[in-house]
PDB file of C-alpha atoms in Angstrom:
ATOM      1  CA  MET X 187      41.116 114.897  11.678  1.00  0.00           C
ATOM      2  CA  PRO X 188      43.270 112.514   9.616  1.00  0.00           C
ATOM      3  CA  ILE X 189      41.570 109.364   8.358  1.00  0.00           C
ATOM      4  CA  ASN X 190      43.459 106.100   8.771  1.00  0.00           C
ATOM      5  CA  VAL X 191      42.693 103.855   5.802  1.00  0.00           C
ATOM      6  CA  LEU X 192      42.872 100.098   5.422  1.00  0.00           C
ATOM      7  CA  LEU X 193      43.618  99.547   1.727  1.00  0.00           C
ATOM      8  CA  VAL X 194      42.945  96.009   0.503  1.00  0.00           C
ATOM      9  CA  ASP X 195      43.842  95.129  -3.089  1.00  0.00           C
ATOM     10  CA  ASP X 196      46.041  92.384  -4.499  1.00  0.00           C
ATOM     11  CA  SER X 197      47.497  94.798  -7.049  1.00  0.00           C
ATOM     12  CA  ALA X 198      50.440  96.819  -5.776  1.00  0.00           C
ATOM     13  CA  VAL X 199      49.865  99.253  -8.618  1.00  0.00           C
ATOM     14  CA  MET X 200      46.235  99.809  -7.638  1.00  0.00           C
ATOM     15  CA  ARG X 201      47.197 100.289  -3.976  1.00  0.00           C
ATOM     16  CA  ARG X 202      49.655 102.992  -5.016  1.00  0.00           C
ATOM     17  CA  MET X 203      47.139 104.597  -7.370  1.00  0.00           C
ATOM     18  CA  ILE X 204      44.449 104.736  -4.699  1.00  0.00           C
ATOM     19  CA  THR X 205      46.889 106.112  -2.144  1.00  0.00           C
ATOM     20  CA  ARG X 206      47.982 108.808  -4.587  1.00  0.00           C
ATOM     21  CA  THR X 207      44.357 109.583  -5.398  1.00  0.00           C
ATOM     22  CA  LEU X 208      43.570 110.015  -1.718  1.00  0.00           C
ATOM     23  CA  GLN X 209      46.585 112.283  -1.267  1.00  0.00           C
ATOM     24  CA  LEU X 210      45.583 114.439  -4.232  1.00  0.00           C
ATOM     25  CA  SER X 211      41.864 114.633  -3.655  1.00  0.00           C
ATOM     26  CA  GLY X 212      41.737 116.494  -0.386  1.00  0.00           C
ATOM     27  CA  VAL X 213      40.957 113.598   1.923  1.00  0.00           C
ATOM     28  CA  PRO X 214      42.708 114.283   5.257  1.00  0.00           C
ATOM     29  CA  LEU X 215      44.825 111.168   5.040  1.00  0.00           C
ATOM     30  CA  GLY X 216      46.492 109.640   8.080  1.00  0.00           C
ATOM     31  CA  ALA X 217      48.081 106.210   7.994  1.00  0.00           C
ATOM     32  CA  VAL X 218      47.466 103.855   5.069  1.00  0.00           C
ATOM     33  CA  VAL X 219      47.573 100.167   5.969  1.00  0.00           C
ATOM     34  CA  PRO X 220      48.115  98.158   2.739  1.00  0.00           C
ATOM     35  CA  CYS X 221      46.959  94.545   2.492  1.00  0.00           C
ATOM     36  CA  ALA X 222      46.929  92.133  -0.449  1.00  0.00           C
ATOM     37  CA  ASN X 223      43.807  90.150   0.474  1.00  0.00           C
ATOM     38  CA  GLY X 224      40.970  89.900   2.969  1.00  0.00           C
ATOM     39  CA  ALA X 225      42.787  87.562   5.340  1.00  0.00           C
ATOM     40  CA  GLU X 226      45.724  89.951   5.626  1.00  0.00           C
ATOM     41  CA  ALA X 227      43.267  92.762   6.225  1.00  0.00           C
ATOM     42  CA  LEU X 228      41.521  90.947   9.072  1.00  0.00           C
ATOM     43  CA  GLU X 229      44.912  90.338  10.671  1.00  0.00           C
ATOM     44  CA  ALA X 230      45.802  94.020  10.249  1.00  0.00           C
ATOM     45  CA  LEU X 231      42.547  95.033  11.939  1.00  0.00           C
ATOM     46  CA  ARG X 232      43.697  93.166  15.052  1.00  0.00           C
ATOM     47  CA  VAL X 233      46.625  95.534  15.514  1.00  0.00           C
ATOM     48  CA  SER X 234      45.734  98.727  13.640  1.00  0.00           C
ATOM     49  CA  ARG X 235      43.080 101.321  14.301  1.00  0.00           C
ATOM     50  CA  VAL X 236      41.521 102.411  11.033  1.00  0.00           C
ATOM     51  CA  ASP X 237      38.597 104.687  10.211  1.00  0.00           C
ATOM     52  CA  LEU X 238      37.780 103.304   6.778  1.00  0.00           C
ATOM     53  CA  ALA X 239      38.425 100.255   4.596  1.00  0.00           C
ATOM     54  CA  LEU X 240      38.781 100.461   0.799  1.00  0.00           C
ATOM     55  CA  VAL X 241      38.455  96.916  -0.506  1.00  0.00           C
ATOM     56  CA  ASP X 242      38.724  95.167  -3.878  1.00  0.00           C
ATOM     57  CA  ILE X 243      36.499  92.144  -4.504  1.00  0.00           C
ATOM     58  CA  ASN X 244      38.503  89.725  -6.619  1.00  0.00           C
ATOM     59  CA  MET X 245      41.520  88.747  -4.541  1.00  0.00           C
ATOM     60  CA  PRO X 246      43.247  85.461  -3.744  1.00  0.00           C
ATOM     61  CA  VAL X 247      43.002  83.772  -0.308  1.00  0.00           C
ATOM     62  CA  MET X 248      39.980  85.791   0.845  1.00  0.00           C
ATOM     63  CA  ASP X 249      37.961  88.015  -1.456  1.00  0.00           C
ATOM     64  CA  GLY X 250      36.428  91.365  -0.600  1.00  0.00           C
ATOM     65  CA  GLU X 251      32.909  90.079   0.004  1.00  0.00           C
ATOM     66  CA  GLN X 252      34.158  87.394   2.390  1.00  0.00           C
ATOM     67  CA  PHE X 253      36.167  90.081   4.202  1.00  0.00           C
ATOM     68  CA  LEU X 254      33.051  92.239   4.450  1.00  0.00           C
ATOM     69  CA  ASP X 255      31.090  89.303   5.884  1.00  0.00           C
ATOM     70  CA  HIS X 256      33.763  88.722   8.551  1.00  0.00           C
ATOM     71  CA  VAL X 257      33.792  92.413   9.468  1.00  0.00           C
ATOM     72  CA  ARG X 258      30.012  92.662   9.772  1.00  0.00           C
ATOM     73  CA  ALA X 259      29.847  89.458  11.849  1.00  0.00           C
ATOM     74  CA  ASP X 260      32.324  90.768  14.429  1.00  0.00           C
ATOM     75  CA  PRO X 261      30.649  93.198  16.854  1.00  0.00           C
ATOM     76  CA  ARG X 262      33.953  94.987  17.400  1.00  0.00           C
ATOM     77  CA  LEU X 263      34.549  95.520  13.682  1.00  0.00           C
ATOM     78  CA  ALA X 264      30.985  95.769  12.399  1.00  0.00           C
ATOM     79  CA  PRO X 265      30.748  99.594  12.491  1.00  0.00           C
ATOM     80  CA  LEU X 266      33.790  99.987  10.222  1.00  0.00           C
ATOM     81  CA  PRO X 267      32.866 101.929   7.055  1.00  0.00           C
ATOM     82  CA  VAL X 268      33.707  99.840   3.994  1.00  0.00           C
ATOM     83  CA  VAL X 269      33.948 101.066   0.408  1.00  0.00           C
ATOM     84  CA  ILE X 270      34.241  98.391  -2.263  1.00  0.00           C
ATOM     85  CA  VAL X 271      36.485  99.520  -5.142  1.00  0.00           C
ATOM     86  CA  SER X 272      36.086  96.999  -7.936  1.00  0.00           C
ATOM     87  CA  THR X 273      35.309  96.247 -11.556  1.00  0.00           C
ATOM     88  CA  GLU X 274      32.279  94.244 -10.395  1.00  0.00           C
ATOM     89  CA  SER X 275      29.401  94.947 -12.749  1.00  0.00           C
ATOM     90  CA  SER X 276      26.626  92.621 -11.644  1.00  0.00           C
ATOM     91  CA  PRO X 277      23.772  94.776 -10.288  1.00  0.00           C
ATOM     92  CA  THR X 278      22.681  91.872  -8.079  1.00  0.00           C
ATOM     93  CA  ARG X 279      26.076  91.559  -6.443  1.00  0.00           C
ATOM     94  CA  VAL X 280      26.505  95.315  -6.074  1.00  0.00           C
ATOM     95  CA  GLN X 281      23.080  95.499  -4.430  1.00  0.00           C
ATOM     96  CA  ARG X 282      24.026  92.631  -2.114  1.00  0.00           C
ATOM     97  CA  LEU X 283      27.197  94.462  -1.070  1.00  0.00           C
ATOM     98  CA  ARG X 284      25.197  97.604  -0.412  1.00  0.00           C
ATOM     99  CA  GLN X 285      22.765  95.637   1.736  1.00  0.00           C
ATOM    100  CA  LYS X 286      25.763  94.570   3.791  1.00  0.00           C
ATOM    101  CA  GLY X 287      26.472  98.224   4.446  1.00  0.00           C
ATOM    102  CA  ALA X 288      29.232  98.852   1.914  1.00  0.00           C
ATOM    103  CA  LEU X 289      29.466 101.695  -0.551  1.00  0.00           C
ATOM    104  CA  PHE X 290      30.606 100.927  -4.077  1.00  0.00           C
ATOM    105  CA  VAL X 291      33.068 102.633  -6.428  1.00  0.00           C
ATOM    106  CA  HIS X 292      33.492 101.153  -9.880  1.00  0.00           C
ATOM    107  CA  LYS X 293      36.955 100.848 -11.464  1.00  0.00           C
ATOM    108  CA  PRO X 294      38.196 102.838 -13.247  1.00  0.00           C
ATOM    109  CA  PHE X 295      37.170 105.746 -11.045  1.00  0.00           C
ATOM    110  CA  THR X 296      37.817 109.446 -10.868  1.00  0.00           C
ATOM    111  CA  PRO X 297      39.536 111.015  -7.845  1.00  0.00           C
ATOM    112  CA  GLU X 298      36.426 113.129  -7.335  1.00  0.00           C
ATOM    113  CA  LEU X 299      34.165 110.071  -7.134  1.00  0.00           C
ATOM    114  CA  LEU X 300      36.397 108.383  -4.573  1.00  0.00           C
ATOM    115  CA  ARG X 301      36.650 111.579  -2.531  1.00  0.00           C
ATOM    116  CA  ASP X 302      32.914 112.249  -2.644  1.00  0.00           C
ATOM    117  CA  THR X 303      32.116 108.658  -1.691  1.00  0.00           C
ATOM    118  CA  ILE X 304      34.400 108.846   1.334  1.00  0.00           C
ATOM    119  CA  HIS X 305      32.964 112.185   2.355  1.00  0.00           C
ATOM    120  CA  SER X 306      29.448 110.748   2.128  1.00  0.00           C
ATOM    121  CA  LEU X 307      30.198 108.338   4.951  1.00  0.00           C
ATOM    122  CA  PRO X 308      28.845 109.295   8.374  1.00  0.00           C
ATOM    123  CA  GLY X 309      31.645 110.668  10.524  1.00  0.00           C
ATOM    124  CA  LEU X 310      33.933 111.222   7.535  1.00  0.00           C
ATOM    125  CA  ALA X 311      32.130 114.195   6.069  1.00  0.00           C
ATOM    126  CA  HIS X 312      34.332 116.862   4.541  1.00  0.00           C
ATOM    127  CA  ASP X 313      35.096 119.908   6.688  1.00  0.00           C
ATOM    128  CA  PRO X 314      34.222 122.804   4.354  1.00  0.00           C
ATOM    129  CA  ALA X 315      36.644 125.037   6.244  1.00  0.00           C
ATOM    130  CA  ALA X 316      39.545 122.792   5.318  1.00  0.00           C
ATOM    131  CA  PRO X 317      41.374 123.573   2.084  1.00  0.00           C
ATOM    132  CA  THR X 318      40.855 121.110  -0.735  1.00  0.00           C
ATOM    133  CA  PRO X 319      43.838 120.989  -3.046  1.00  0.00           C
ATOM    134  CA  ALA X 320      42.986 120.465  -6.693  1.00  0.00           C
ATOM    135  CA  PRO X 321      44.528 117.395  -8.229  1.00  0.00           C
ATOM    136  CA  PRO X 322      47.376 118.336 -10.539  1.00  0.00           C
ATOM    137  CA  GLY X 323      46.478 117.559 -14.108  1.00  0.00           C
ATOM    138  CA  GLY X 324      42.788 118.200 -13.599  1.00  0.00           C
ATOM    139  CA  ASP X 325      40.227 115.493 -14.148  1.00  0.00           C
ATOM    140  CA  LEU X 326      42.129 112.264 -13.853  1.00  0.00           C
ATOM    141  CA  ASP X 327      40.421 108.929 -14.230  1.00  0.00           C
ATOM    142  CA  PHE X 328      41.834 105.947 -12.439  1.00  0.00           C
TER     143      PHE X 328
ATOM    144  CA  MET B 271      36.390  84.091 -34.508  1.00  0.00           C
ATOM    145  CA  THR B 272      33.016  85.112 -33.084  1.00  0.00           C
ATOM    146  CA  PRO B 273      32.163  88.642 -34.220  1.00  0.00           C
ATOM    147  CA  LEU B 274      29.788  89.401 -31.324  1.00  0.00           C
ATOM    148  CA  PRO B 275      32.325  90.288 -28.619  1.00  0.00           C
ATOM    149  CA  GLN B 276      34.520  92.234 -31.011  1.00  0.00           C
ATOM    150  CA  HIS B 277      33.016  95.645 -30.468  1.00  0.00           C
ATOM    151  CA  PRO B 278      32.558  95.437 -26.689  1.00  0.00           C
ATOM    152  CA  LEU B 279      36.149  94.267 -26.359  1.00  0.00           C
ATOM    153  CA  ARG B 280      37.426  97.142 -28.456  1.00  0.00           C
ATOM    154  CA  ARG B 281      35.367  99.690 -26.528  1.00  0.00           C
ATOM    155  CA  VAL B 282      36.448  98.334 -23.160  1.00  0.00           C
ATOM    156  CA  VAL B 283      40.120  98.167 -24.133  1.00  0.00           C
ATOM    157  CA  ILE B 284      40.174 101.732 -25.422  1.00  0.00           C
ATOM    158  CA  SER B 285      38.322 103.182 -22.439  1.00  0.00           C
ATOM    159  CA  THR B 286      40.437 101.261 -19.943  1.00  0.00           C
ATOM    160  CA  PHE B 287      43.730 102.411 -21.440  1.00  0.00           C
ATOM    161  CA  GLU B 288      42.447 105.981 -21.552  1.00  0.00           C
ATOM    162  CA  ASP B 289      40.855 106.097 -18.097  1.00  0.00           C
ATOM    163  CA  LEU B 290      43.285 103.979 -16.108  1.00  0.00           C
ATOM    164  CA  ALA B 291      46.616 104.544 -17.837  1.00  0.00           C
ATOM    165  CA  MET B 292      45.926 107.840 -19.585  1.00  0.00           C
ATOM    166  CA  LEU B 293      47.192 106.320 -22.836  1.00  0.00           C
ATOM    167  CA  PHE B 294      45.408 107.050 -26.077  1.00  0.00           C
ATOM    168  CA  THR B 295      44.972 104.682 -28.954  1.00  0.00           C
ATOM    169  CA  HIS B 296      45.227 105.718 -32.584  1.00  0.00           C
ATOM    170  CA  GLY B 297      44.078 103.078 -35.022  1.00  0.00           C
ATOM    171  CA  THR B 298      45.051  99.489 -35.274  1.00  0.00           C
ATOM    172  CA  ALA B 299      48.520  98.071 -35.302  1.00  0.00           C
ATOM    173  CA  ASN B 300      47.706  96.740 -38.777  1.00  0.00           C
ATOM    174  CA  ASP B 301      47.260 100.224 -40.261  1.00  0.00           C
ATOM    175  CA  GLY B 302      50.966 100.647 -40.802  1.00  0.00           C
ATOM    176  CA  GLY B 303      51.330 101.526 -37.139  1.00  0.00           C
ATOM    177  CA  PRO B 304      53.986 100.381 -34.710  1.00  0.00           C
ATOM    178  CA  THR B 305      55.170  96.810 -35.014  1.00  0.00           C
ATOM    179  CA  ALA B 306      57.286  96.731 -31.878  1.00  0.00           C
ATOM    180  CA  PRO B 307      57.568  93.257 -30.341  1.00  0.00           C
ATOM    181  CA  VAL B 308      55.456  92.296 -27.355  1.00  0.00           C
ATOM    182  CA  THR B 309      57.549  92.198 -24.195  1.00  0.00           C
ATOM    183  CA  CYS B 310      54.936  91.856 -21.456  1.00  0.00           C
ATOM    184  CA  ALA B 311      51.740  89.833 -21.276  1.00  0.00           C
ATOM    185  CA  ALA B 312      49.166  89.346 -18.512  1.00  0.00           C
ATOM    186  CA  ARG B 313      46.198  86.987 -18.323  1.00  0.00           C
ATOM    187  CA  VAL B 314      43.030  87.225 -16.247  1.00  0.00           C
ATOM    188  CA  ALA B 315      40.750  84.186 -16.205  1.00  0.00           C
ATOM    189  CA  PHE B 316      37.026  84.529 -15.575  1.00  0.00           C
ATOM    190  CA  ALA B 317      34.356  82.040 -14.577  1.00  0.00           C
ATOM    191  CA  GLY B 318      30.611  82.431 -14.653  1.00  0.00           C
ATOM    192  CA  PRO B 319      27.922  81.614 -17.206  1.00  0.00           C
ATOM    193  CA  ARG B 320      30.818  81.601 -19.644  1.00  0.00           C
ATOM    194  CA  SER B 321      34.428  80.902 -18.773  1.00  0.00           C
ATOM    195  CA  GLY B 322      37.664  81.896 -20.382  1.00  0.00           C
ATOM    196  CA  PHE B 323      40.448  84.410 -20.143  1.00  0.00           C
ATOM    197  CA  VAL B 324      41.610  87.777 -21.394  1.00  0.00           C
ATOM    198  CA  ASP B 325      45.226  88.238 -22.456  1.00  0.00           C
ATOM    199  CA  VAL B 326      46.767  91.697 -22.670  1.00  0.00           C
ATOM    200  CA  ARG B 327      50.063  91.841 -24.548  1.00  0.00           C
ATOM    201  CA  ALA B 328      52.016  95.049 -24.898  1.00  0.00           C
ATOM    202  CA  SER B 329      55.252  96.324 -26.351  1.00  0.00           C
ATOM    203  CA  ASP B 330      58.008  97.782 -24.219  1.00  0.00           C
ATOM    204  CA  ASP B 331      57.171 101.445 -24.576  1.00  0.00           C
ATOM    205  CA  VAL B 332      53.490 100.887 -23.783  1.00  0.00           C
ATOM    206  CA  VAL B 333      54.435  98.960 -20.665  1.00  0.00           C
ATOM    207  CA  ALA B 334      56.778 101.731 -19.551  1.00  0.00           C
ATOM    208  CA  ALA B 335      54.247 104.477 -20.287  1.00  0.00           C
ATOM    209  CA  ALA B 336      51.442 102.656 -18.482  1.00  0.00           C
ATOM    210  CA  ALA B 337      53.574 102.136 -15.390  1.00  0.00           C
ATOM    211  CA  ARG B 338      54.773 105.726 -15.476  1.00  0.00           C
ATOM    212  CA  ASN B 339      51.264 107.144 -15.757  1.00  0.00           C
ATOM    213  CA  MET B 340      49.601 104.778 -13.314  1.00  0.00           C
ATOM    214  CA  LEU B 341      52.295 105.128 -10.653  1.00  0.00           C
ATOM    215  CA  ALA B 342      53.548 108.659 -11.323  1.00  0.00           C
ATOM    216  CA  ASP B 343      56.975 107.068 -11.189  1.00  0.00           C
ATOM    217  CA  ASP B 344      59.494 107.266 -14.022  1.00  0.00           C
ATOM    218  CA  ALA B 345      61.605 104.462 -12.614  1.00  0.00           C
ATOM    219  CA  ALA B 346      59.160 101.628 -11.994  1.00  0.00           C
ATOM    220  CA  GLY B 347      60.931  98.258 -11.916  1.00  0.00           C
ATOM    221  CA  PRO B 348      59.989  95.202 -13.985  1.00  0.00           C
ATOM    222  CA  ASP B 349      57.627  93.802 -11.363  1.00  0.00           C
ATOM    223  CA  LEU B 350      55.636  97.017 -11.109  1.00  0.00           C
ATOM    224  CA  CYS B 351      55.619  97.317 -14.908  1.00  0.00           C
ATOM    225  CA  PHE B 352      54.053  93.859 -15.126  1.00  0.00           C
ATOM    226  CA  ASP B 353      51.658  94.775 -12.324  1.00  0.00           C
ATOM    227  CA  ALA B 354      50.501  97.789 -14.348  1.00  0.00           C
ATOM    228  CA  ILE B 355      49.680  95.617 -17.375  1.00  0.00           C
ATOM    229  CA  ALA B 356      48.110  93.042 -15.049  1.00  0.00           C
ATOM    230  CA  GLU B 357      45.820  95.670 -13.529  1.00  0.00           C
ATOM    231  CA  LEU B 358      44.831  96.864 -17.003  1.00  0.00           C
ATOM    232  CA  ALA B 359      43.982  93.245 -17.852  1.00  0.00           C
ATOM    233  CA  ASN B 360      41.986  92.928 -14.637  1.00  0.00           C
ATOM    234  CA  VAL B 361      39.933  96.050 -15.325  1.00  0.00           C
ATOM    235  CA  ILE B 362      39.401  95.104 -18.986  1.00  0.00           C
ATOM    236  CA  CYS B 363      38.196  91.654 -17.982  1.00  0.00           C
ATOM    237  CA  GLY B 364      35.942  92.962 -15.215  1.00  0.00           C
ATOM    238  CA  ASN B 365      34.321  95.513 -17.488  1.00  0.00           C
ATOM    239  CA  LEU B 366      33.987  93.072 -20.375  1.00  0.00           C
ATOM    240  CA  THR B 367      32.077  90.322 -18.602  1.00  0.00           C
ATOM    241  CA  PRO B 368      28.698  92.166 -18.632  1.00  0.00           C
ATOM    242  CA  SER B 369      28.954  92.145 -22.427  1.00  0.00           C
ATOM    243  CA  LEU B 370      29.273  88.375 -22.584  1.00  0.00           C
ATOM    244  CA  GLY B 371      25.551  87.787 -22.022  1.00  0.00           C
ATOM    245  CA  GLU B 372      23.411  87.636 -18.884  1.00  0.00           C
ATOM    246  CA  ARG B 373      24.223  91.166 -17.791  1.00  0.00           C
ATOM    247  CA  ASP B 374      23.326  90.431 -14.173  1.00  0.00           C
ATOM    248  CA  ALA B 375      25.499  87.334 -13.943  1.00  0.00           C
ATOM    249  CA  VAL B 376      28.208  87.173 -11.309  1.00  0.00           C
ATOM    250  CA  TYR B 377      31.643  86.384 -12.705  1.00  0.00           C
ATOM    251  CA  ARG B 378      34.646  85.418 -10.623  1.00  0.00           C
ATOM    252  CA  LEU B 379      37.947  86.814 -11.814  1.00  0.00           C
ATOM    253  CA  ALA B 380      41.210  85.088 -11.008  1.00  0.00           C
ATOM    254  CA  ALA B 381      44.297  87.016  -9.996  1.00  0.00           C
ATOM    255  CA  PRO B 382      46.313  88.158 -13.015  1.00  0.00           C
ATOM    256  CA  VAL B 383      49.199  85.922 -14.052  1.00  0.00           C
ATOM    257  CA  ARG B 384      51.913  86.175 -16.664  1.00  0.00           C
ATOM    258  CA  ALA B 385      50.722  85.060 -20.084  1.00  0.00           C
ATOM    259  CA  PRO B 386      52.809  83.597 -22.902  1.00  0.00           C
ATOM    260  CA  LEU B 387      54.331  86.240 -25.156  1.00  0.00           C
ATOM    261  CA  VAL B 388      53.156  84.145 -28.102  1.00  0.00           C
ATOM    262  CA  PRO B 389      49.491  84.989 -28.736  1.00  0.00           C
ATOM    263  CA  ALA B 390      46.849  82.505 -27.721  1.00  0.00           C
ATOM    264  CA  PRO B 391      45.555  80.598 -30.745  1.00  0.00           C
ATOM    265  CA  ASP B 392      41.872  80.450 -31.599  1.00  0.00           C
ATOM    266  CA  ALA B 393      40.899  83.707 -29.910  1.00  0.00           C
ATOM    267  CA  ASP B 394      37.165  84.375 -29.908  1.00  0.00           C
ATOM    268  CA  ALA B 395      37.847  88.078 -30.238  1.00  0.00           C
ATOM    269  CA  CYS B 396      41.000  90.085 -30.742  1.00  0.00           C
ATOM    270  CA  VAL B 397      41.813  93.787 -30.689  1.00  0.00           C
ATOM    271  CA  GLU B 398      45.140  95.140 -31.879  1.00  0.00           C
ATOM    272  CA  LEU B 399      45.716  98.829 -31.281  1.00  0.00           C
ATOM    273  CA  ALA B 400      48.462 101.344 -31.724  1.00  0.00           C
ATOM    274  CA  VAL B 401      49.048 103.058 -28.395  1.00  0.00           C
ATOM    275  CA  GLU B 402      51.437 105.996 -28.224  1.00  0.00           C
ATOM    276  CA  THR B 403      54.490 104.700 -30.090  1.00  0.00           C
ATOM    277  CA  GLY B 404      53.847 101.060 -29.297  1.00  0.00           C
ATOM    278  CA  ARG B 405      51.130  98.486 -29.660  1.00  0.00           C
ATOM    279  CA  VAL B 406      48.720  96.451 -27.600  1.00  0.00           C
ATOM    280  CA  GLU B 407      46.983  93.187 -28.393  1.00  0.00           C
ATOM    281  CA  VAL B 408      44.045  91.972 -26.333  1.00  0.00           C
ATOM    282  CA  ARG B 409      42.566  88.527 -26.895  1.00  0.00           C
ATOM    283  CA  LEU B 410      39.410  87.028 -25.481  1.00  0.00           C
ATOM    284  CA  VAL B 411      39.339  83.241 -25.350  1.00  0.00           C
ATOM    285  CA  PHE B 412      36.389  81.205 -24.111  1.00  0.00           C
ATOM    286  CA  THR B 413      37.171  77.915 -22.413  1.00  0.00           C
ATOM    287  CA  GLU B 414      34.632  75.374 -21.286  1.00  0.00           C
ATOM    288  CA  PRO B 415      34.378  74.190 -18.602  1.00  0.00           C
ATOM    289  CA  ALA B 416      35.343  76.857 -16.089  1.00  0.00           C
ATOM    290  CA  ALA B 417      38.932  78.123 -16.221  1.00  0.00           C
ATOM    291  CA  VAL B 418      39.064  79.550 -12.703  1.00  0.00           C
ATOM    292  CA  ARG B 419      39.892  77.168  -9.922  1.00  0.00           C
ATOM    293  CA  SER B 420      38.049  77.600  -6.683  1.00  0.00           C
TER     294      SER B 420
END
């Protein structure tokens, strides 16, 4: 079943790179809802049904951790799986994000890491019967 | 110039260009390598136990190659080309901050902005590398007090 993804990053380049990574890495991708910050993403969640949010941390207006706090505080949104995709390197902050129920992917990342992280989420596990196309060019790091 | 951050900066710059933009460095721009003029520059400010900014300055062909590789698009416009260099600056800055001391410290990174094409004076560390047929300069500058506005 296709996964609808909320993609929150203030970099248009990174949004395109992540989208391309998802397309190449065998994730059954449905709609991608791009947003440039956490506030835009909360607004998008009012009108879009998504199965997963991929969220940067350092963004203007509302950062990724503030967005995560809003999501977890809203009973309607709280179950949304959130994967933080960031350069954040502080173990304390990464641990704090994990305690808030987010998974973490460090930039730069490989397509395989992003794919495996998404497939590790409950309800988004990979269907082994589905074909998994290999990314052209082999092991690409993003 | 403080020698301490020199090696972490160099390592982070090389790995970021390789991993994110699939561009490989070969020596320094001072080794008789390319001397193409810088045409694009991005700055990412950071604030935490130490504050400052990282400038990434690149020549035309590096900018074009980075955008092409990062976007899989041969015809990226000027805005996306800048965005590619800006994202490289963002990832370099984010991966550099643990090397600045207090590994567990939380740093806030500002959104990338355009930087002056003229290099920042008094850099605390500087890396100049030949990349493909062009060149890249990355400068780390500490500023006190904090450079990132809340």
